[in-house]
Structures are given as C-alpha cells and as structure tokens.
Coordinates of C-alpha atoms in Angstrom, one line a residue:
X1 CA 2.7 14.7 -17.7
X2 CA 1.7 17.9 -15.9
X3 CA -1.6 18.8 -14.1
X4 CA -2.5 22.2 -13.0
X5 CA -5.2 23.0 -10.6
X6 CA -6.4 25.8 -8.2
X7 CA -8.4 25.9 -5.0
X8 CA -12.1 25.0 -4.6
X9 CA -14.6 26.8 -2.5
X10 CA -16.6 23.7 -1.5
X11 CA -15.8 20.1 -1.1
X12 CA -18.6 17.6 -0.7
X13 CA -20.0 14.3 -1.8
X14 CA -20.2 10.5 -1.5
X15 CA -17.4 8.5 -3.1
X16 CA -15.9 5.0 -3.2
X17 CA -12.2 4.3 -3.6
X18 CA -10.4 1.5 -5.4
X19 CA -10.1 -1.9 -3.6
X20 CA -7.3 -2.3 -1.1
X21 CA -4.0 -2.8 -2.8
X22 CA -2.5 -4.9 0.0
X23 CA -5.4 -7.3 0.2
X24 CA -5.9 -7.4 -3.7
X25 CA -2.4 -8.7 -4.1
X26 CA -2.5 -11.2 -1.5
X27 CA -5.9 -12.5 -2.8
X28 CA -4.3 -13.1 -6.1
X29 CA -1.1 -14.8 -5.0
X30 CA -2.6 -16.9 -2.1
X31 CA -5.5 -18.1 -4.4
X32 CA -2.9 -19.0 -6.9
X33 CA -1.0 -21.4 -4.6
X34 CA -4.2 -22.8 -3.2
X35 CA -6.2 -25.8 -4.3
X36 CA -9.5 -24.9 -6.2
X37 CA -11.1 -22.0 -8.0
X38 CA -11.7 -18.6 -6.4
X39 CA -13.3 -15.3 -7.5
X40 CA -11.7 -12.1 -6.6
X41 CA -13.8 -8.8 -6.9
X42 CA -13.6 -5.1 -6.2
X43 CA -9.8 -5.4 -6.7
X44 CA -7.3 -2.5 -6.8
X45 CA -7.0 -0.7 -10.0
X46 CA -3.8 0.5 -11.6
X47 CA -0.4 -0.6 -12.6
X48 CA 0.3 -2.7 -9.4
X49 CA -2.7 -5.0 -10.2
X50 CA -1.4 -5.6 -13.6
X51 CA 2.2 -6.2 -12.2
X52 CA 1.2 -9.1 -9.8
X53 CA -1.2 -10.6 -12.5
X54 CA 1.6 -10.6 -15.2
X55 CA 4.0 -12.3 -12.8
X56 CA 1.5 -15.0 -11.7
X57 CA 0.4 -15.7 -15.3
X58 CA 4.0 -16.0 -16.2
X59 CA 4.2 -18.8 -13.6
X60 CA 1.4 -20.7 -15.2
X61 CA -1.6 -19.5 -13.2
X62 CA -4.9 -19.1 -15.1
X63 CA -6.5 -15.9 -14.1
X64 CA -9.6 -15.0 -16.2
X65 CA -11.3 -11.5 -16.1
X66 CA -15.1 -11.3 -16.0
X67 CA -17.3 -8.2 -16.5
X68 CA -19.7 -9.2 -13.6
X69 CA -19.3 -11.4 -10.5
X70 CA -22.3 -12.3 -8.5
X71 CA -20.4 -14.0 -5.8
X72 CA -18.6 -10.7 -4.8
X73 CA -21.1 -8.3 -6.0
X74 CA -18.5 -6.5 -8.1
X75 CA -18.7 -5.1 -11.6
X76 CA -15.2 -6.5 -12.3
X77 CA -14.2 -10.0 -11.2
X78 CA -11.1 -12.4 -11.7
X79 CA -11.5 -16.1 -11.6
X80 CA -8.3 -17.6 -10.2
X81 CA -7.5 -21.3 -10.8
X82 CA -5.2 -22.3 -8.1
X83 CA -2.2 -24.6 -8.9
X84 CA -1.3 -25.7 -5.3
X85 CA 1.6 -25.0 -3.1
X86 CA 4.2 -26.4 -5.5
X87 CA 2.4 -26.1 -8.7
X88 CA 4.1 -23.0 -10.3
X89 CA 5.7 -23.5 -13.7
X90 CA 9.2 -22.3 -14.6
X91 CA 8.8 -18.9 -16.4
X92 CA 10.0 -18.6 -19.9
X93 CA 11.0 -14.9 -19.4
X94 CA 12.3 -12.6 -16.6
X95 CA 9.4 -11.7 -14.4
X96 CA 8.7 -8.0 -14.3
X97 CA 7.1 -6.4 -11.2
X98 CA 6.8 -2.9 -12.5
X99 CA 6.7 -0.5 -9.6
X100 CA 5.2 -2.7 -7.2
X101 CA 7.5 -3.5 -4.1
X102 CA 4.6 -5.7 -2.7
X103 CA 4.5 -7.9 -5.8
X104 CA 8.2 -8.3 -6.0
X105 CA 8.6 -9.3 -2.4
X106 CA 5.7 -11.7 -2.3
X107 CA 6.7 -13.3 -5.5
X108 CA 10.3 -13.7 -4.3
X109 CA 9.1 -15.6 -1.3
X110 CA 7.3 -18.0 -3.6
X111 CA 10.0 -18.3 -6.0
X112 CA 12.5 -19.2 -3.4
X113 CA 10.7 -22.5 -2.8
X114 CA 9.7 -23.3 -6.2
X115 CA 11.7 -26.1 -8.0
X116 CA 13.3 -24.0 -10.8
X117 CA 15.4 -21.2 -11.7
X118 CA 13.9 -17.7 -12.2
X119 CA 14.7 -13.9 -12.4
X120 CA 12.7 -10.9 -11.4
X121 CA 13.1 -7.3 -12.0
X122 CA 11.1 -3.9 -11.8
X123 CA 11.0 -0.5 -13.2
X124 CA 13.5 2.3 -12.8
X125 CA 12.1 3.1 -9.4
X126 CA 11.8 -0.4 -8.1
X127 CA 15.2 -1.5 -9.0
X128 CA 16.6 1.3 -6.7
X129 CA 14.8 -0.3 -3.7
X130 CA 16.9 -2.6 -1.5
X131 CA 15.9 -6.2 -1.2
X132 CA 18.4 -7.2 1.5
X133 CA 15.6 -7.3 4.1
X134 CA 14.1 -10.3 2.4
X135 CA 17.3 -11.8 1.0
X136 CA 19.0 -12.2 4.4
X137 CA 16.2 -14.2 6.2
X138 CA 15.2 -16.2 3.0
X139 CA 18.9 -17.2 2.6
X140 CA 18.9 -18.4 6.3
X141 CA 16.0 -20.7 5.2
X142 CA 18.2 -22.1 2.5
X143 CA 17.3 -19.9 -0.4
X144 CA 19.5 -19.2 -3.2
X145 CA 19.1 -15.6 -4.2
X146 CA 21.6 -13.3 -5.9
X147 CA 21.5 -9.7 -7.2
X148 CA 22.9 -8.7 -10.6
X149 CA 25.4 -6.4 -9.0
X150 CA 25.8 -8.2 -5.7
X151 CA 24.3 -5.3 -3.9
X152 CA 20.9 -6.6 -2.9
X153 CA 19.1 -4.5 -5.5
X154 CA 17.0 -6.1 -8.3
X155 CA 17.2 -7.7 -10.7
X156 CA 17.4 -10.8 -8.6
X157 CA 18.2 -14.4 -9.6
X158 CA 16.6 -17.1 -7.8
X159 CA 17.3 -20.9 -7.7
X160 CA 14.5 -22.5 -5.9
X161 CA 15.4 -24.9 -3.1
X162 CA 13.7 -26.9 -0.4
X163 CA 13.6 -24.4 2.4
X164 CA 13.8 -25.0 6.2
X165 CA 11.7 -23.3 8.8
X166 CA 13.2 -20.2 10.6
X167 CA 12.9 -18.3 13.9
X168 CA 13.5 -14.7 12.7
X169 CA 13.4 -11.5 14.7
X170 CA 12.7 -8.6 12.2
X171 CA 14.8 -5.6 12.8
X172 CA 12.2 -3.3 11.5
X173 CA 8.4 -4.0 11.2
X174 CA 7.2 -4.5 7.7
X175 CA 4.2 -6.3 6.4
X176 CA 5.8 -6.9 3.1
X177 CA 8.8 -8.7 4.4
X178 CA 6.7 -10.6 7.0
X179 CA 4.4 -11.7 4.2
X180 CA 7.2 -12.8 2.0
X181 CA 8.5 -15.0 4.9
X182 CA 5.2 -16.4 5.6
X183 CA 4.7 -17.5 2.0
X184 CA 8.0 -19.1 2.1
X185 CA 7.2 -20.7 5.4
X186 CA 4.2 -22.4 3.9
X187 CA 6.6 -24.3 1.6
X188 CA 9.3 -25.2 4.1
X189 CA 10.0 -28.1 6.4
X190 CA 9.3 -27.4 9.8
X191 CA 7.7 -24.7 11.8
X192 CA 8.6 -21.0 11.3
X193 CA 8.4 -18.1 13.8
X194 CA 8.5 -14.6 12.7
X195 CA 8.8 -12.0 15.4
X196 CA 8.0 -8.3 14.8
X197 CA 9.2 -5.4 16.8
X198 CA 5.8 -3.9 16.5
X199 CA 2.5 -4.9 14.8
X200 CA 2.2 -4.2 11.1
X201 CA -0.8 -4.9 8.8
X202 CA -2.0 -8.5 9.3
X203 CA -3.9 -9.1 6.0
X204 CA -1.7 -12.1 5.1
X205 CA -2.4 -13.7 8.5
X206 CA -6.2 -13.3 8.2
X207 CA -6.3 -14.5 4.6
X208 CA -4.0 -17.5 5.0
X209 CA -6.1 -18.5 8.2
X210 CA -9.4 -18.1 6.4
X211 CA -8.0 -20.3 3.5
X212 CA -7.1 -23.2 5.9
X213 CA -3.4 -22.3 6.4
X214 CA -1.7 -23.5 9.8
X215 CA -1.1 -19.9 11.0
X216 CA -1.1 -18.5 14.5
X217 CA -0.4 -15.3 16.1
X218 CA 0.9 -14.8 19.6
X219 CA 1.4 -11.2 20.4
X220 CA 4.2 -10.0 18.0
X221 CA 5.1 -13.5 17.0
X222 CA 3.5 -15.1 13.9
X223 CA 3.8 -18.9 13.6
X224 CA 3.5 -20.7 10.3
X225 CA 3.5 -24.4 9.7
X226 CA 3.8 -25.9 6.1
X227 CA 0.2 -26.5 5.0
X228 CA -2.1 -26.4 2.0
X229 CA -4.5 -23.7 1.3
X230 CA -8.1 -23.9 -0.1
X231 CA -9.2 -21.3 -2.6
X232 CA -11.6 -18.7 -1.3
X233 CA -13.8 -16.2 -2.9
X234 CA -12.8 -12.6 -1.8
X235 CA -14.5 -9.2 -2.2
X236 CA -11.8 -6.6 -1.5
X237 CA -12.8 -3.7 0.7
X238 CA -12.0 -0.1 -0.3
X239 CA -8.2 0.9 0.3
X240 CA -7.9 3.0 3.5
X241 CA -4.6 4.4 2.1
X242 CA -6.4 5.8 -0.9
X243 CA -9.3 7.1 1.4
X244 CA -6.7 8.9 3.5
X245 CA -6.4 11.6 0.9
X246 CA -10.1 12.4 1.0
X247 CA -10.0 12.2 4.9
X248 CA -7.4 14.9 5.1
X249 CA -9.0 17.0 2.4
X250 CA -12.3 16.9 4.3
X251 CA -10.4 17.8 7.6
X252 CA -8.5 20.7 6.3
X253 CA -11.0 22.3 3.9
X254 CA -13.1 25.0 5.7
X255 CA -16.3 23.9 3.7
X256 CA -16.5 20.2 3.5
X257 CA -18.4 17.0 4.2
X258 CA -17.3 13.9 2.5
X259 CA -18.5 10.2 2.8
X260 CA -16.3 7.4 1.8
X261 CA -18.1 4.1 1.4
X262 CA -17.0 0.4 2.0
X263 CA -13.5 1.0 3.6
X264 CA -11.4 -1.6 5.1
X265 CA -10.9 -0.8 8.9
X266 CA -8.4 -3.4 9.8
X267 CA -7.1 -2.6 13.2
X268 CA -3.5 -2.6 11.9
X269 CA -4.5 -0.1 9.2
X270 CA -6.5 2.4 11.4
X271 CA -3.5 4.5 12.2
X272 CA -4.6 7.2 9.9
X273 CA -8.0 7.4 11.6
X274 CA -6.4 7.2 15.0
X275 CA -4.0 10.1 14.2
X276 CA -6.6 12.3 12.6
X277 CA -8.8 11.8 15.7
X278 CA -6.0 12.7 18.0
X279 CA -5.6 15.8 15.9
X280 CA -9.2 16.7 16.8
X281 CA -10.6 15.6 13.3
X282 CA -14.4 15.6 12.9
X283 CA -14.5 12.1 11.6
X284 CA -16.5 9.0 12.5
X285 CA -17.5 5.6 11.1
X286 CA -20.9 4.2 10.4
X287 CA -22.4 1.0 9.0
X288 CA -19.6 -1.2 10.4
X289 CA -19.5 -4.8 9.4
X290 CA -17.2 -7.7 8.4
X291 CA -16.6 -9.1 4.9
X292 CA -14.2 -12.1 4.1
X293 CA -12.6 -11.9 7.7
X294 CA -12.0 -8.2 7.3
X295 CA -13.8 -5.3 9.0
X296 CA -15.4 -2.7 6.8
X297 CA -17.3 0.7 7.3
X298 CA -18.1 3.9 5.8
X299 CA -16.1 7.0 6.8
X300 CA -17.6 10.4 7.3
X301 CA -15.4 13.4 7.6
X302 CA -16.1 17.2 7.9
X303 CA -14.2 20.4 8.2
X304 CA -12.1 20.3 11.5
X305 CA -9.8 22.5 13.6
X306 CA -6.8 20.3 13.8
X307 CA -4.1 20.3 16.4
X308 CA -0.5 19.1 16.5
X309 CA 0.7 15.7 17.2
X310 CA 3.9 13.6 17.6
X311 CA 4.1 10.5 15.5
X312 CA 6.7 8.0 16.6
X313 CA 7.4 4.4 17.6
X314 CA 4.9 1.6 17.2
X315 CA 2.5 4.0 15.5
X316 CA 4.7 4.6 12.5
X317 CA 4.3 1.1 10.8
X318 CA 0.6 1.4 11.0
X319 CA 0.7 4.7 8.9
X320 CA 3.8 4.5 6.9
X321 CA 1.9 5.0 3.5
X322 CA -0.1 7.8 4.9
X323 CA 2.7 10.0 6.3
X324 CA 3.0 12.2 3.3
X325 CA -0.7 13.2 3.4
X326 CA -0.5 13.6 7.1
X327 CA 2.4 16.1 6.6
X328 CA -0.1 18.1 4.6
X329 CA -2.7 17.8 7.4
X330 CA -0.1 19.1 9.8
X331 CA 0.5 22.2 7.7
X332 CA -3.3 23.2 8.7
X333 CA -3.0 22.1 12.4
X334 CA -2.3 24.4 15.2
X335 CA 1.3 24.1 16.7
X336 CA 4.3 21.9 15.9
X337 CA 3.9 18.4 14.4
X338 CA 6.8 16.0 14.8
X339 CA 7.3 12.7 12.8
X340 CA 10.1 10.5 13.7
X341 CA 11.3 6.8 13.7
X342 CA 10.1 6.9 9.9
X343 CA 13.4 6.2 8.2
X344 CA 11.4 3.4 6.3
X345 CA 10.1 6.4 4.2
X346 CA 13.5 6.6 2.4
X347 CA 13.0 3.1 0.7
X348 CA 9.5 3.6 -0.8
X349 CA 8.9 4.6 -4.5
X350 CA 10.8 7.6 -3.7
X351 CA 12.6 9.1 -0.7
X352 CA 9.4 10.1 0.8
X353 CA 10.9 12.3 3.6
X354 CA 12.7 14.5 0.9
X355 CA 9.9 14.3 -1.7
X356 CA 7.4 15.4 0.9
X357 CA 9.4 18.2 2.4
X358 CA 10.5 19.5 -1.0
X359 CA 6.8 19.5 -2.5
X360 CA 5.1 21.1 0.5
X361 CA 8.1 23.6 0.9
X362 CA 7.6 24.7 -2.6
X363 CA 4.0 25.7 -1.8
X364 CA 5.2 27.6 1.3
X365 CA 4.7 25.2 4.0
X366 CA 7.0 25.4 7.1
X367 CA 8.4 21.9 7.0
X368 CA 11.9 20.6 7.6
X369 CA 13.4 17.2 6.9
X370 CA 15.1 15.1 9.7
X371 CA 17.1 11.8 9.4
X372 CA 14.1 9.8 10.3
X373 CA 11.1 12.1 9.5
X374 CA 10.1 15.8 9.4
X375 CA 9.0 18.6 11.5
X376 CA 6.0 20.7 10.5
X377 CA 5.0 24.1 12.0
X378 CA 1.3 24.5 11.1
X379 CA -0.7 27.7 10.4
X380 CA 1.2 29.1 7.4
X381 CA -0.9 29.6 4.3
X382 CA 0.0 27.7 1.2
X383 CA 0.3 29.4 -2.2
X384 CA 0.4 27.9 -5.6
X385 CA 3.7 26.8 -7.2
X386 CA 5.3 23.9 -9.0
X387 CA 5.7 20.4 -7.5
X388 CA 7.2 17.1 -8.6
X389 CA 5.9 13.7 -7.9
X390 CA 9.4 12.0 -8.2
X391 CA 7.5 9.2 -9.9
X392 CA 5.7 8.4 -6.6
X393 CA 1.9 8.0 -6.6
X394 CA 1.5 9.0 -3.0
X395 CA 3.5 12.2 -3.5
X396 CA 1.6 13.1 -6.6
X397 CA -1.8 12.8 -4.9
X398 CA -0.6 14.6 -1.7
X399 CA 0.5 17.6 -3.8
X400 CA -2.8 17.6 -5.7
X401 CA -4.7 18.0 -2.3
X402 CA -2.1 20.6 -1.3
X403 CA -3.0 22.3 -4.6
X404 CA -6.7 22.4 -3.8
X405 CA -5.9 24.3 -0.5
X406 CA -3.3 26.7 -1.9
X407 CA -4.0 30.1 -3.1
X408 CA -3.4 30.4 -6.8
X409 CA -2.4 27.8 -9.5
X410 CA -0.4 24.6 -8.6
X411 CA 1.4 22.5 -11.3
X412 CA 2.4 18.9 -10.6
X413 CA 4.9 17.4 -12.9
X414 CA 4.8 13.6 -13.2
X415 CA 1.2 13.5 -12.3
X416 CA 0.8 10.3 -14.2
X417 CA 2.3 8.5 -11.2
X418 CA -1.2 8.3 -9.6
X419 CA -2.1 5.5 -12.2
X420 CA 0.1 3.0 -10.1
X421 CA -2.7 2.8 -7.5
X422 CA -5.6 5.2 -8.3
X423 CA -6.1 6.0 -12.0
X424 CA -9.5 7.5 -11.1
X425 CA -8.1 10.0 -8.6
X426 CA -8.5 13.0 -10.8
X427 CA -12.1 12.1 -11.6
X428 CA -12.9 11.7 -7.9
X429 CA -11.4 15.1 -7.2
X430 CA -13.7 16.7 -9.8
X431 CA -16.6 15.0 -8.1
X432 CA -15.8 16.4 -4.8
X433 CA -14.5 19.9 -5.7
X434 CA -17.1 22.6 -6.8
X435 CA -16.1 24.1 -10.1
X436 CA -12.6 22.7 -9.9
X437 CA -10.2 24.3 -12.5
X438 CA -8.1 21.2 -13.6
X439 CA -6.1 21.0 -16.7
X440 CA -4.0 18.1 -18.1
X441 CA -0.9 18.9 -20.1
X442 CA 1.1 16.3 -21.9

C-alpha cells in the first residue's frame, strides 16, 4: 500500500495517542499468570495487541473484551482471568507472535518454565530477528530451547523445565530481554539477579511489584524471587514512543502548537523529551500525576529552533525506538548531530540504521550511516520523493512526518506498516495538519 502526501502550512490541535505498547503487553501477560480477575483499559491498538492476545488465549487464558470499562474509564476494556503462575495449558497449535518482538520474548520466558512442549514463530520480519540474547541466559537457568535451523532465529521449540535462579550480567541493555528473564525468574527455584549495563525501561519491575511480586531494584541490578502475583486493574497511559512523532513535528514545523494528552512519562522513557529539550525544543509538561504506579502528564510542544546534539552511551537504551524520528529532528537542527552506540537498531523490525538513512536521504537529507548509528548535518531542505517503510511501522511514520516538512509530494510504499502500533496515525495526521493533501493507493 502507498500513501502520498505533501506539506502543510499549519500544524495545531489537541490529540491523544494509543495506550503504551510496552505497558499493554505486560499488563496482559502478568495478569494472565496472576491470581484473580483484572480489567485492562486504554490498551495499545494494532497488530501487536492482537499478537499477544492470540498467544495467551492459545495457552488457555480467558480474555474477554468489553465496550465500556468504568474501572479504567476507557471505552475499550479487556477482562483477564488469571490462571496463576503455573496454570498455562499446552497449546494445540504453534503460537504466532506476528511482528511483535516483545510478545515473543515475554512469551518464551513463560513457556520455558511451563510443564509442556510448545513452539512459537512470527511473521517474515520477526523470524529474521535473533533470539540468542534470551536463549543463552534462559538455557543457563535450565531451559530447553532450540531453533528450527540451529541459528537462534525463530521458529523456536521449547520444552518446559523446572528453572533455577540465575545471576546474569546483560551484555547490552534491553527491556525485552530483562523482562523475559524476570518472568522466567518468577517461576524458578531460588533468587535471580539480572544486572544491566545501563538502565532500560522498568515497566515490568513496576507492574510486578504493584501486583505483589517479590521484586527489588538496587541500582542497575534487578532481584527477583519466585512469587505469586495478584491480579490488578490497569489503565494504560498513552505511548510516549507514538507521541514522539507529534513532538518532533511540533518542534520542526514553523507554524505549530500541539497538545498531547495522558502520556506516560516514566523516567526510563523520558529520553525523547530529554533529547529534544537538549536540542532547545519549546516543549513542556503539565497536569502531571500518577496512575497505576506509572507517572503521566500532558505534553505541549511548539515551533522550535533546534540545535545539534550527540546521542551515545547510557542515553541510547532510553530512546532506542525514537531514534528514527530524532534523525528527522536533526535534519532541521543547526549543526551536526551524531548518534552512536546504537547498533541495537539493526535488530528491530528492520535494520533501522539503513532504513532511516535511506529514507531521509531519498528526500534530500544530509545523513550518513555508521556501524552503530548515523551522522546528520542539519539545515538542508527536504524535497518530496519516494520512501519505503521496509515493513517497519516507525520508519513509515518517520517518513510521513518528513513528507509533511518536504517541498513537493512524498510517496511512502509499505505505509500499512503503521497498523502494527498506530492504525489511527493517518487520521491524527489529518487532525493536526491544515488542508492536508493525503491519498491512499492500494
């Protein structure tokens, strides 16, 4: 599917974004292994939600959708009937995680400790993403996991075992890998210690703790003891990674004012706001509050004169998903922006280093790929052109925002990729952009 669009003179409005994808998936999985019944509202939309729900239902979890949920003040609500820590049922078919790396990694952590055999796979993109970073530590805990071709890529076959606690130093910070190991640790014998080289998003720690799990954090170390969870109602805050596209649009458009409501501002996810503020963004928070152990606020962003920045080291895990759209922000900043220590980008839904550089270069940006990031020389005007999503939702949305800023018409092939996380993206774009000329072509 192709979308064509052109620049917009004005960008303004008040919008909301889908519920946070990371929190939504954890809310479903942790309530599935908890004791009791929970309501989960304001969840993420798109294919990733469907992927984890399909997997959990195949494992015997009853998850019922309702049109209204008074507990979470959400129009859409899911009632999750927890089966307890060891209550999963052997699936009658191969589990399919779609395009969701989060779903696959979290589910594999659960399957490793479940007393049955199972298999899990994904779509064409996901089966190209290596799973060695979870297979190695899980195997050290006693897990029996094999890949079809012996190369650590899905499909994976798992024979559930009684796992043992582990002390594991992660070579690279990853919230997905950490969460996978934490879920396995809940089902293990003995204490587990997971040591990160730098902080990554801590939604799993917060949620497990709120549900009564024996979880503690000491600096970069997460300590998990086997323990039962109690079901908990959760209203999911807006996804800051989805909001990032509108934050950047508000900064780089010369005539803009955007308010984004109910956004999760977890300290481990504030990298996008910290970076934009360091780039001199006209951005601030209001109505700060806390919901279900997660901080929330409204974000206001206006036209800004951005300056260059270097992004590296401990900052990278905090903004790994936002780096493609930050590359676009750098195109409109004064000076040279450097992103390094971000080789993790190569193992996302696409090789996001190459996909970002290729897409923005096709519109005239001065951007060069490196082994672990990219270098952007700001100030060069963008012109319309032809971009490809590479089947990656974040690349598709980045190119759409670039198209709003480019002179002339921009065409994005593979634009349907946005449905993975943000099916209403195009509708929100129309709300914000005055007289937007947007066309969909099958």
